[in-house]
């Protein structure tokens, strides 16, 4: 299970409709094409949802299959994200169109289990929207990378499990999280669409922390402020992007910060000690809790990148979904960090789909 993130977000930041334009030029929503900020809006009931039946998705892992794990309520499956701007239309996900347009391409999700959450959502969305005869899938696993190839279209959808994006190096004296190197980057070359994420593991401490020291430049620390370290790693990753990405070949997205719900005080319900028993979203467009420091740090670090990187700014819309987590209907422990599938990551993918095509 991921570590809890207790703070939350109010900061509204605008994002471009076109992934071809650099993030740093998106300073206000009025500058967006058509005045549309896909990430500002609210959740509305839509009985045509969910987009797939989890029991017929062959890829879905137990961890996210809340219905199969006995979750009794179903309303959480019935919400659609509605951006606010006039003329701000979010196209419904059309798997056949997606497969046709992305024939022969590769999409890679790189990050921790929140990336796996989004990757499995995308696989289920594609699978459910094409007829049986047309979705033969070849699965290949190489080290930390799992690739599902929709063979009739040659579309590869990969998950690269990578907790920090920067390196953990084994030294004589221990494991060192090196904030300055991105050796894994050689695995990301020549991919058409890259979707990165890291954050939840930056606050790990104790036995589950997979490093002993943090290296920043020539200095090695026993520990340091983890949000600061995260910001430095994103800058390093951004340098990798600037040095290696060919913009007319590869589009780069950053998944943003996926929030957790462990403290009801954040959403005005001081009796709730977790997301347990939450059955409906907040139907407002802003979240009452405090802003998320990691998101501010992420946005500032992304501004140092010269090549185009699109932030998939899913924090606010996900904060509103205190009902979207597995709670006890995941792997058995109280999980208010990951998301049920079908569920919230389907919307992240609808946004990605709209920004990609
Ligand atoms: C999902 O599929 C299963 C197995 O085919 C079926 O029993 C169930 O009724 C379906 N659920 C919905 C909501 O359609
Ligand atoms: C599946 O992928 C593996 C690894 O890339 C390849 O060796 C194999 O030929 C593929 N099988 C099919 C049926 O495409
Ligand atoms: C990508 O851009 C480079 C440099 O501008 C150019 O040489 C190359 O032909 C372009 N490739 C494609 C596929 O458009
Ligand atoms: C929940 O958040 C409130 C307000 O930030 C804080 O006072 C309280 O200590 C938190 N509760 C827990 C269990 O962390």
PDB file of C-alpha atoms and ligand atoms in Angstrom, residues 137-142 147 149 151 156, ligand 2:
ATOM      1  CA  UNK A 137      -3.085  -9.744 -27.089  1.00  0.00           C
ATOM      2  CA  UNK A 138       0.531 -10.823 -26.760  1.00  0.00           C
ATOM      3  CA  UNK A 139       2.049 -10.366 -23.316  1.00  0.00           C
ATOM      4  CA  UNK A 140       5.764  -9.953 -22.790  1.00  0.00           C
ATOM      5  CA  UNK A 141       7.582  -9.387 -19.491  1.00  0.00           C
ATOM      6  CA  UNK A 142      11.188  -8.165 -19.502  1.00  0.00           C
ATOM      7  CA  UNK A 147       3.972  -5.055 -22.453  1.00  0.00           C
ATOM      8  CA  UNK A 149       0.497  -5.849 -27.624  1.00  0.00           C
ATOM      9  CA  UNK A 151      -1.544  -7.695 -32.225  1.00  0.00           C
ATOM     10  CA  UNK A 156       1.929  -1.783 -27.482  1.00  0.00           C
TER      11      UNK A 156
HETATM   12  C1  LIG B   2       4.871 -12.228 -28.598  1.00  0.00           C
HETATM   13  O1  LIG B   2       5.979 -11.409 -28.189  1.00  0.00           O
HETATM   14  C2  LIG B   2       7.207 -12.102 -28.114  1.00  0.00           C
HETATM   15  C3  LIG B   2       8.223 -11.162 -27.534  1.00  0.00           C
HETATM   16  O2  LIG B   2       8.251  -9.956 -28.260  1.00  0.00           O
HETATM   17  C4  LIG B   2       7.588 -12.642 -29.501  1.00  0.00           C
HETATM   18  O3  LIG B   2       8.772 -13.377 -29.392  1.00  0.00           O
HETATM   19  C5  LIG B   2       6.459 -13.532 -30.011  1.00  0.00           C
HETATM   20  O4  LIG B   2       6.743 -13.941 -31.326  1.00  0.00           O
HETATM   21  C6  LIG B   2       5.126 -12.791 -29.990  1.00  0.00           C
HETATM   22  N1  LIG B   2       4.048 -13.708 -30.348  1.00  0.00           N
HETATM   23  C7  LIG B   2       3.079 -13.368 -31.192  1.00  0.00           C
HETATM   24  C8  LIG B   2       2.018 -14.398 -31.406  1.00  0.00           C
HETATM   25  O5  LIG B   2       3.026 -12.272 -31.743  1.00  0.00           O
END
